[in-house]
């Protein structure tokens, strides 16, 4: 079984983002970047399937500028066999990203596509579902458990009221939730080995896709600030304030 | 502008987030249409028909739709999409699973977690875990939107039921099979719509000690929430999680007990009206946004609070 994993380079989750004063997005200059945490989980799952000999090859793909090579090298160090960078300087909406991934999927013919359920920058939670729709494949979203049984998978999804289990035929698109696994760290020897693994750079223009604009970002602003209130000294004072001052009890 | 609201339900009850989504739809269209697809779900259609402003309810009652799987639900909605200029669903796991699939099949964009409707094409939504608000204009003819329920006041007013139209639709050929659902049973109010939420974090130390949070919640008639640390440590199931990757809540009162206040957690609760923090670390980031802070040992303070609430 061949697995395709899609990964995204995003601002590190522990960085406190600052909105640019000109309203054009957030400050990305000199900010620490890393692999989207949900994608690390997708990557880990693919590598585990490789180690269990369920998967025969893991291909990792990213869409973005030259610097995304770093994210792909990290994925190779974690255990992916080879990597593809679809190089573009522009940023695209989820639908166009899904169309680019669809092209890669049609070329690569994977049996399973693993992705994070959302990227922590846009918080959209759309691309896997859109990719599944474009390929007309079944989708398993927000997955916290995955079992492969031949040409089918059984997945457990995290839903609002608890958990749901589905089974579906391959090929399928699976988006992973935080609780699927605990991603490993890349060891130094593996980081060294990753340098010699194949990383193919494809210019987006050469894929022959016609992508149109679906959304226009008008501006990005900071949310209303919430400031610190008061510290109280006792439970009694707290309850009194909640009852008489805030009137929420 | 004609809007279609996809009703979230369990074949018996309409989910409360549908009322908030309907409120958002009414900002786009005075008389939105509601779609109820499921099995033996007539009662849901009847609840939807009574919501003030409902123009008509379309009911697809068919065993095919018993579990509302995205693969067939999307085909159903796409088959009727040409009559609408907006398609809405709550930004719950149900809506998030389904709407991007619909949007892609229609070759249009989807806006996630809409927190404000500026006009028919322009929407605000939070990005970067709520640390920035993005305004987008959708250039496509059909707008596909998931609605952040806490950002729109639920429509609770009732009207004389509007007409319920039965649609005979079958969608065949699904490669996905439903196996089972395991739901967390709770007598307490629903986390996403509760007026008061009490949440516990790593500071609770164990699943046994987490019961203290439940006792406090019961004394307040509140829902119970948790931080990711508490979920990962196994104190409570994951559907209790409040945050960027869990549920987004905006109750009148949010009490954070033993929660430090990581960015990820704040994303899920910082729009609460009043925030109370109880933590032994006076430097914890949660105190920077709390309206009322109490520094001390939660194992002393919470039992005191329960006792005093019971006496009130």
XYZ file of C-alpha atoms in Angstrom:
561
model
C 0.000 0.000 0.000
C 1.236 3.415 -0.922
C 0.515 6.372 1.360
C 0.581 10.028 0.436
C 0.960 12.479 3.325
C 0.337 16.200 2.829
C 2.172 18.558 5.170
C 2.157 22.321 5.647
C 4.748 24.740 6.964
C 3.117 27.069 9.492
C 4.100 29.456 12.268
C 5.202 27.378 15.255
C 2.231 26.679 17.562
C 4.040 28.167 20.577
C 4.643 31.532 18.911
C 2.340 34.350 19.896
C 1.325 35.749 16.509
C 1.216 39.484 15.879
C -1.204 41.001 13.412
C 0.482 43.389 10.957
C -0.463 47.024 11.381
C -1.230 47.356 7.644
C -3.963 44.700 7.941
C -2.194 42.346 5.491
C -2.061 39.203 7.571
C 0.220 38.368 10.459
C 3.944 39.044 10.912
C 5.974 36.174 9.399
C 9.396 37.844 9.237
C 11.878 36.247 11.650
C 9.203 34.050 13.168
C 9.868 30.413 14.008
C 8.152 28.058 11.545
C 7.473 24.341 11.908
C 5.434 21.481 10.517
C 1.726 21.867 11.284
C 1.224 19.720 14.440
C -1.718 17.802 12.954
C 0.431 16.909 9.929
C 3.127 15.538 12.250
C 0.500 13.103 13.525
C -0.448 12.109 9.963
C 3.255 11.617 9.227
C 3.742 9.478 12.350
C 0.792 7.273 11.402
C 2.183 6.730 7.917
C 5.584 5.773 9.315
C 3.998 3.339 11.768
C 2.144 1.673 8.896
C 5.443 1.452 7.042
C 7.111 -0.165 10.070
C 4.220 -2.626 10.405
C 4.779 -3.500 6.727
C 1.206 -2.466 5.967
C 2.538 0.345 3.810
C 5.236 -0.150 1.208
C 5.978 3.479 0.434
C 5.307 6.846 2.059
C 5.434 9.916 -0.161
C 5.206 13.322 1.468
C 4.024 16.425 -0.379
C 3.956 20.106 0.480
C 2.831 23.183 -1.421
C 4.646 26.450 -0.861
C 7.829 28.403 -1.311
C 11.427 27.138 -1.380
C 11.539 27.187 2.450
C 8.973 24.384 2.639
C 11.854 22.061 1.687
C 12.869 22.247 5.332
C 9.485 20.846 6.373
C 9.801 18.076 3.788
C 13.338 17.205 4.972
C 11.898 16.922 8.469
C 9.242 14.512 7.130
C 11.991 12.489 5.412
C 13.909 12.372 8.685
C 10.794 11.037 10.379
C 10.681 8.187 7.874
C 9.040 9.212 4.582
C 10.669 7.567 1.543
C 10.567 10.555 -0.770
C 9.182 14.054 -0.992
C 7.538 16.355 -3.509
C 7.479 20.130 -3.242
C 4.979 21.933 -5.420
C 6.723 25.265 -5.597
C 4.725 28.473 -5.617
C 5.166 31.887 -4.031
C 1.436 32.522 -3.868
C -0.869 31.351 -1.117
C -4.061 29.642 -2.156
C -7.475 28.971 -0.643
C -8.251 25.413 0.496
C -10.102 24.555 -2.720
C -7.096 25.373 -4.886
C -4.770 23.516 -2.517
C -7.118 20.526 -2.814
C -6.959 20.797 -6.626
C -3.155 20.787 -6.580
C -3.177 17.767 -4.256
C -5.719 16.063 -6.511
C -3.256 16.386 -9.402
C -0.462 14.888 -7.291
C -2.791 12.082 -6.157
C -3.747 11.264 -9.750
C -0.062 11.080 -10.710
C 1.038 9.101 -7.666
C -2.026 6.818 -7.292
C -1.770 6.319 -3.513
C -4.110 3.929 -1.716
C -4.450 6.222 1.264
C -3.970 9.946 1.761
C -3.238 11.063 5.325
C -3.528 14.718 6.331
C -3.926 16.808 9.457
C -7.530 17.748 10.221
C -6.663 21.440 10.104
C -3.720 23.789 9.776
C -3.235 25.910 12.871
C -2.811 29.120 10.832
C -6.004 29.270 8.744
C -7.937 26.965 11.105
C -10.121 26.059 8.115
C -10.459 22.305 8.456
C -11.419 21.973 4.767
C -8.665 20.613 2.518
C -9.001 16.857 3.270
C -12.778 16.901 2.755
C -12.366 18.916 -0.457
C -9.675 16.575 -1.768
C -11.881 13.557 -1.032
C -14.745 15.239 -2.908
C -12.596 16.071 -5.948
C -11.261 12.522 -6.131
C -14.719 11.159 -5.297
C -13.131 9.022 -2.581
C -14.624 8.309 0.853
C -13.448 10.520 3.704
C -12.588 9.734 7.307
C -12.231 12.998 9.199
C -11.017 13.805 12.759
C -9.671 10.282 13.103
C -8.321 9.071 16.454
C -7.957 5.397 15.550
C -7.133 3.718 12.246
C -7.045 0.025 11.319
C -6.203 -1.279 7.871
C -7.890 -4.544 6.802
C -6.759 -5.357 3.288
C -8.572 -3.032 0.878
C -10.671 -1.438 3.620
C -10.021 0.694 6.682
C -11.895 1.013 9.932
C -11.642 4.418 11.533
C -12.815 5.995 14.765
C -13.782 9.653 14.458
C -13.951 12.237 17.203
C -17.425 13.759 17.029
C -19.070 16.338 19.315
C -20.942 13.813 21.458
C -18.185 11.192 21.649
C -16.811 8.744 19.087
C -18.055 7.245 15.831
C -16.682 4.227 13.977
C -16.930 3.865 10.189
C -15.465 1.493 7.673
C -14.626 2.463 4.125
C -13.004 1.129 0.990
C -9.623 2.271 -0.204
C -8.563 4.539 -1.737
C -9.669 7.060 0.889
C -8.683 10.377 2.431
C -8.159 10.390 6.198
C -7.716 13.538 8.282
C -6.173 12.946 11.677
C -6.966 14.311 15.110
C -4.526 15.007 17.942
C -5.248 11.816 19.801
C -4.339 9.411 16.996
C -0.746 9.049 18.173
C 2.281 10.655 19.799
C 4.678 11.814 17.044
C 8.323 10.788 17.410
C 11.359 13.043 17.254
C 13.747 12.814 14.357
C 17.086 11.340 15.479
C 20.352 12.888 14.331
C 21.353 9.896 12.114
C 17.912 10.041 10.486
C 18.247 13.772 9.906
C 21.589 13.068 8.190
C 20.060 10.233 6.131
C 17.153 12.476 5.092
C 19.573 14.778 3.298
C 20.182 12.111 0.668
C 16.569 11.026 0.207
C 14.861 12.168 -3.021
C 13.087 15.522 -2.927
C 11.443 16.472 -6.192
C 10.671 20.118 -6.831
C 7.808 20.752 -9.222
C 6.941 24.253 -10.359
C 3.206 24.744 -9.916
C 2.917 26.163 -13.441
C 4.129 22.891 -14.952
C 1.201 20.942 -13.500
C -1.153 22.428 -16.075
C -3.865 23.447 -13.635
C -6.141 26.421 -14.093
C -6.779 27.849 -10.671
C -9.113 30.777 -10.243
C -9.553 33.001 -7.235
C -12.476 32.050 -5.048
C -11.902 34.375 -2.116
C -10.348 37.745 -1.589
C -8.866 38.514 1.816
C -9.903 42.066 2.646
C -8.044 42.450 5.912
C -6.746 40.795 9.041
C -7.151 42.504 12.375
C -6.390 41.771 15.993
C -9.293 40.483 18.079
C -10.749 42.748 20.781
C -8.367 42.763 23.736
C -9.461 41.356 27.017
C -7.651 42.817 29.940
C -6.929 41.381 33.328
C -9.606 42.004 35.933
C -9.194 41.879 39.670
C -7.760 39.335 42.057
C -10.010 38.448 44.953
C -8.842 37.147 48.315
C -11.436 34.561 49.202
C -14.138 32.290 47.845
C -16.666 34.389 49.732
C -15.579 37.577 47.997
C -15.558 35.820 44.613
C -19.122 34.566 44.981
C -20.288 37.970 46.225
C -18.774 39.664 43.188
C -20.211 37.091 40.767
C -23.651 37.595 42.277
C -23.805 41.360 42.761
C -21.192 42.892 40.437
C -21.136 40.549 37.418
C -24.678 39.283 38.065
C -23.949 35.876 36.565
C -25.095 33.741 39.494
C -30.595 35.748 -1.757
C -31.978 32.371 -0.794
C -30.378 30.418 2.004
C -30.443 26.719 2.824
C -29.723 25.619 6.388
C -28.679 22.007 6.906
C -30.269 20.909 10.172
C -28.034 18.985 12.567
C -29.925 16.344 14.523
C -29.867 12.799 15.884
C -33.122 11.758 14.132
C -35.063 12.706 17.294
C -33.966 16.182 18.367
C -32.797 19.173 16.405
C -29.342 20.151 17.709
C -29.434 23.559 19.430
C -26.620 24.928 17.201
C -29.103 24.826 14.312
C -30.957 27.715 16.011
C -27.807 29.869 15.940
C -27.064 28.876 12.359
C -30.616 29.770 11.393
C -30.121 33.206 12.994
C -27.072 33.718 10.760
C -29.022 32.537 7.700
C -31.736 35.082 8.430
C -29.168 37.850 8.049
C -28.791 36.693 4.431
C -32.377 35.758 3.646
C -35.602 36.537 5.529
C -37.073 33.126 4.881
C -34.416 30.447 4.704
C -35.238 26.858 3.827
C -34.287 24.145 6.301
C -33.166 20.698 5.160
C -33.722 17.742 7.464
C -32.230 14.524 6.132
C -32.281 11.368 8.227
C -34.283 8.323 9.130
C -37.576 8.504 11.063
C -36.814 12.136 11.713
C -40.254 13.704 11.248
C -40.130 15.084 14.817
C -37.000 17.063 13.876
C -38.731 18.580 10.857
C -41.616 19.596 13.111
C -39.240 21.356 15.518
C -37.551 23.154 12.632
C -40.885 24.245 11.128
C -41.747 26.069 14.366
C -38.635 28.269 14.399
C -39.641 31.884 13.840
C -38.829 32.838 10.245
C -38.761 29.322 8.807
C -40.252 29.506 5.312
C -40.297 25.840 4.469
C -38.730 22.634 5.686
C -37.554 20.001 3.248
C -37.655 16.540 4.731
C -35.743 13.627 3.274
C -36.696 10.640 5.405
C -34.852 7.613 4.156
C -32.714 4.831 5.724
C -29.898 5.997 3.423
C -29.475 9.083 5.540
C -29.741 7.429 8.972
C -26.184 8.403 9.958
C -25.866 11.456 7.728
C -22.570 10.324 6.247
C -20.762 13.096 4.388
C -20.458 11.122 1.148
C -24.206 10.828 0.553
C -25.289 13.998 2.378
C -23.038 16.025 0.074
C -24.562 14.421 -3.040
C -28.031 15.215 -1.704
C -27.260 18.868 -0.985
C -25.408 19.321 -4.283
C -28.487 17.994 -6.118
C -30.564 20.872 -4.720
C -27.875 23.590 -4.528
C -28.779 25.422 -7.732
C -31.830 26.977 -6.032
C -29.698 28.657 -3.363
C -27.119 31.363 -3.057
C -26.012 30.348 0.441
C -25.672 26.975 2.181
C -25.109 27.010 5.928
C -24.455 24.541 8.733
C -23.093 24.881 12.264
C -19.303 24.782 12.676
C -19.669 21.558 14.670
C -17.958 18.290 13.756
C -21.081 17.568 11.661
C -20.867 20.821 9.673
C -17.076 20.751 9.382
C -17.167 17.223 8.013
C -19.846 17.933 5.440
C -19.615 21.470 4.087
C -16.127 21.420 2.523
C -17.178 18.317 0.581
C -20.261 20.146 -0.708
C -18.232 23.250 -1.602
C -15.636 21.272 -3.561
C -18.354 19.431 -5.510
C -19.859 22.816 -6.406
C -16.392 24.198 -7.240
C -16.812 27.045 -4.759
C -14.914 28.230 -1.699
C -16.067 27.535 1.837
C -15.712 29.928 4.775
C -15.185 28.204 8.125
C -16.426 29.294 11.516
C -18.075 32.548 10.379
C -18.292 34.891 13.376
C -19.873 37.871 11.616
C -21.787 38.484 8.396
C -20.898 41.875 6.945
C -22.878 41.585 3.732
C -24.033 38.875 1.311
C -20.454 38.177 0.157
C -18.309 39.352 3.054
C -17.633 37.436 6.246
C -15.400 37.572 9.302
C -13.869 34.498 10.889
C -11.128 33.830 13.430
C -7.736 32.434 12.340
C -4.543 31.541 14.263
C -6.466 30.087 17.212
C -8.535 33.235 17.539
C -5.487 35.515 17.665
C -6.515 37.268 14.440
C -9.801 37.996 12.705
C -9.847 37.706 8.909
C -12.391 39.420 6.672
C -12.958 37.624 3.379
C -15.045 38.335 0.314
C -16.311 35.246 -1.476
C -16.194 35.610 -5.258
C -18.282 32.514 -6.034
C -22.013 32.642 -6.677
C -22.932 30.146 -3.965
C -21.571 30.880 -0.485
C -20.925 27.789 1.629
C -20.533 28.745 5.286
C -20.064 27.013 8.611
C -21.346 29.218 11.415
C -19.692 29.672 14.804
C -22.767 29.105 17.016
C -21.558 31.238 19.927
C -21.283 34.291 17.647
C -25.014 34.392 16.758
C -27.962 34.521 19.177
C -30.143 31.428 18.849
C -33.638 31.846 17.399
C -35.847 30.660 20.230
C -39.097 32.359 19.171
C -41.737 30.104 17.719
C -44.221 30.544 14.919
C -47.136 28.534 13.539
C -45.324 25.662 11.827
C -44.442 26.325 8.195
C -45.039 23.684 5.563
C -42.995 20.490 5.576
C -42.286 19.196 2.114
C -41.380 15.523 1.749
C -38.696 14.951 -0.858
C -38.240 11.495 -2.249
C -34.495 11.187 -2.722
C -32.264 8.165 -2.624
C -28.539 8.368 -3.067
C -26.942 5.025 -3.847
C -23.483 3.609 -4.063
C -21.822 4.582 -0.840
C -18.460 3.058 -0.058
C -18.620 4.085 3.591
C -20.397 2.035 6.247
C -21.481 3.160 9.666
C -20.355 0.757 12.389
C -21.159 2.354 15.744
C -21.325 5.437 17.895
C -20.235 5.738 21.515
C -21.691 8.866 23.057
C -20.762 10.267 26.450
C -23.952 10.325 28.466
C -24.481 13.298 30.702
C -27.358 14.768 32.659
C -25.625 18.154 32.654
C -26.271 20.949 30.153
C -24.649 20.689 26.729
C -21.140 22.156 26.794
C -21.462 24.348 23.689
C -24.717 25.985 24.753
C -24.466 26.066 28.586
C -24.825 29.386 30.436
C -22.127 28.399 32.907
C -19.097 26.200 32.220
C -16.659 24.862 34.810
C -13.437 23.514 33.315
C -10.602 21.608 34.888
C -7.006 21.235 33.791
C -3.822 19.414 34.671
C -4.017 20.899 38.174
C -6.722 18.373 39.043
C -4.024 15.640 39.088
C -6.251 12.581 38.497
C -9.573 11.320 37.173
C -10.787 10.776 40.773
C -9.927 14.310 41.788
C -11.536 15.669 38.613
C -14.871 14.696 40.247
C -14.439 17.912 42.236
C -15.025 19.850 38.991
C -18.189 17.859 38.390
C -19.416 18.619 41.930
C -18.777 22.316 41.429
C -20.559 22.197 38.062
C -23.564 20.506 39.682
C -23.702 23.141 42.418
C -23.877 25.780 39.669
C -26.063 23.876 37.187
C -23.118 24.155 34.804
C -21.578 22.079 32.028
C -18.146 20.484 32.534
C -15.210 21.304 30.286
C -11.528 20.440 30.271
C -8.193 21.525 28.904
C -6.275 19.321 26.483
C -3.842 18.425 29.269
C -6.708 16.987 31.330
C -8.000 15.011 28.345
C -4.569 13.666 27.387
C -3.932 12.659 30.990
C -7.149 10.617 30.787
C -9.105 12.560 33.441
C -12.102 12.974 31.079
C -13.122 11.948 27.528
C -12.040 14.159 24.632
C -15.504 15.556 23.899
C -15.110 17.662 27.076
C -12.169 19.523 25.550
C -12.431 23.288 25.161
C -10.003 24.939 22.738
C -8.787 25.329 19.173
C -8.998 21.593 18.587
C -12.002 20.980 20.823
C -15.169 22.966 21.380
C -15.585 26.731 21.289
C -17.768 28.023 24.109
C -18.958 31.496 25.075
C -21.036 31.122 28.249
C -22.043 33.922 30.635
C -19.634 32.518 33.184
C -16.529 30.395 32.564
C -14.650 29.082 35.578
C -11.159 27.749 34.790
C -9.779 25.604 37.591
C -6.178 24.445 37.511
C -5.780 25.599 33.895
C -2.705 27.682 33.042
C -4.262 29.282 29.933
C -2.282 28.123 26.871
C -3.095 29.850 23.519
C -4.842 26.677 22.373
C -7.222 26.696 25.353
C -7.922 30.441 25.245
C -9.037 30.038 21.598
C -12.001 28.064 22.863
C -13.237 30.266 25.696
C -11.997 33.841 25.505
C -15.332 35.171 24.258
C -17.025 34.135 27.507
C -18.779 37.046 29.221
C -17.150 36.609 32.631
C -14.026 34.521 33.177
C -12.959 33.298 36.610
C -9.579 31.664 37.175
C -8.640 29.574 40.170
C -4.957 28.652 40.124
C -2.113 28.374 42.599
C 0.346 30.031 40.212
C -0.230 33.795 40.361
C 1.801 34.162 37.126
C -0.382 31.786 35.061
C -1.400 33.397 31.724
C -5.072 32.707 32.474
C -4.999 35.593 34.998
C -4.239 38.026 32.137
C -7.743 37.556 30.749
C -9.709 36.578 33.865
C -12.235 39.088 35.205
C -11.873 37.571 38.652
C -8.833 35.670 39.786
C -8.375 33.633 42.925
C -4.861 32.472 43.759
C -4.615 29.389 45.928
C -4.883 25.625 46.216
C -7.893 24.447 44.250
C -8.316 21.447 46.557
C -9.090 23.873 49.399
C -10.896 26.567 47.415
C -13.250 24.461 45.299
C -14.782 22.494 48.215
C -15.294 25.832 50.030
C -17.006 27.183 46.955
C -19.299 24.165 46.649
C -20.271 24.482 50.327
C -21.027 28.191 50.032
C -22.998 27.734 46.807
C -25.132 25.055 48.429
C -25.868 27.458 51.278
C -26.890 30.249 48.865
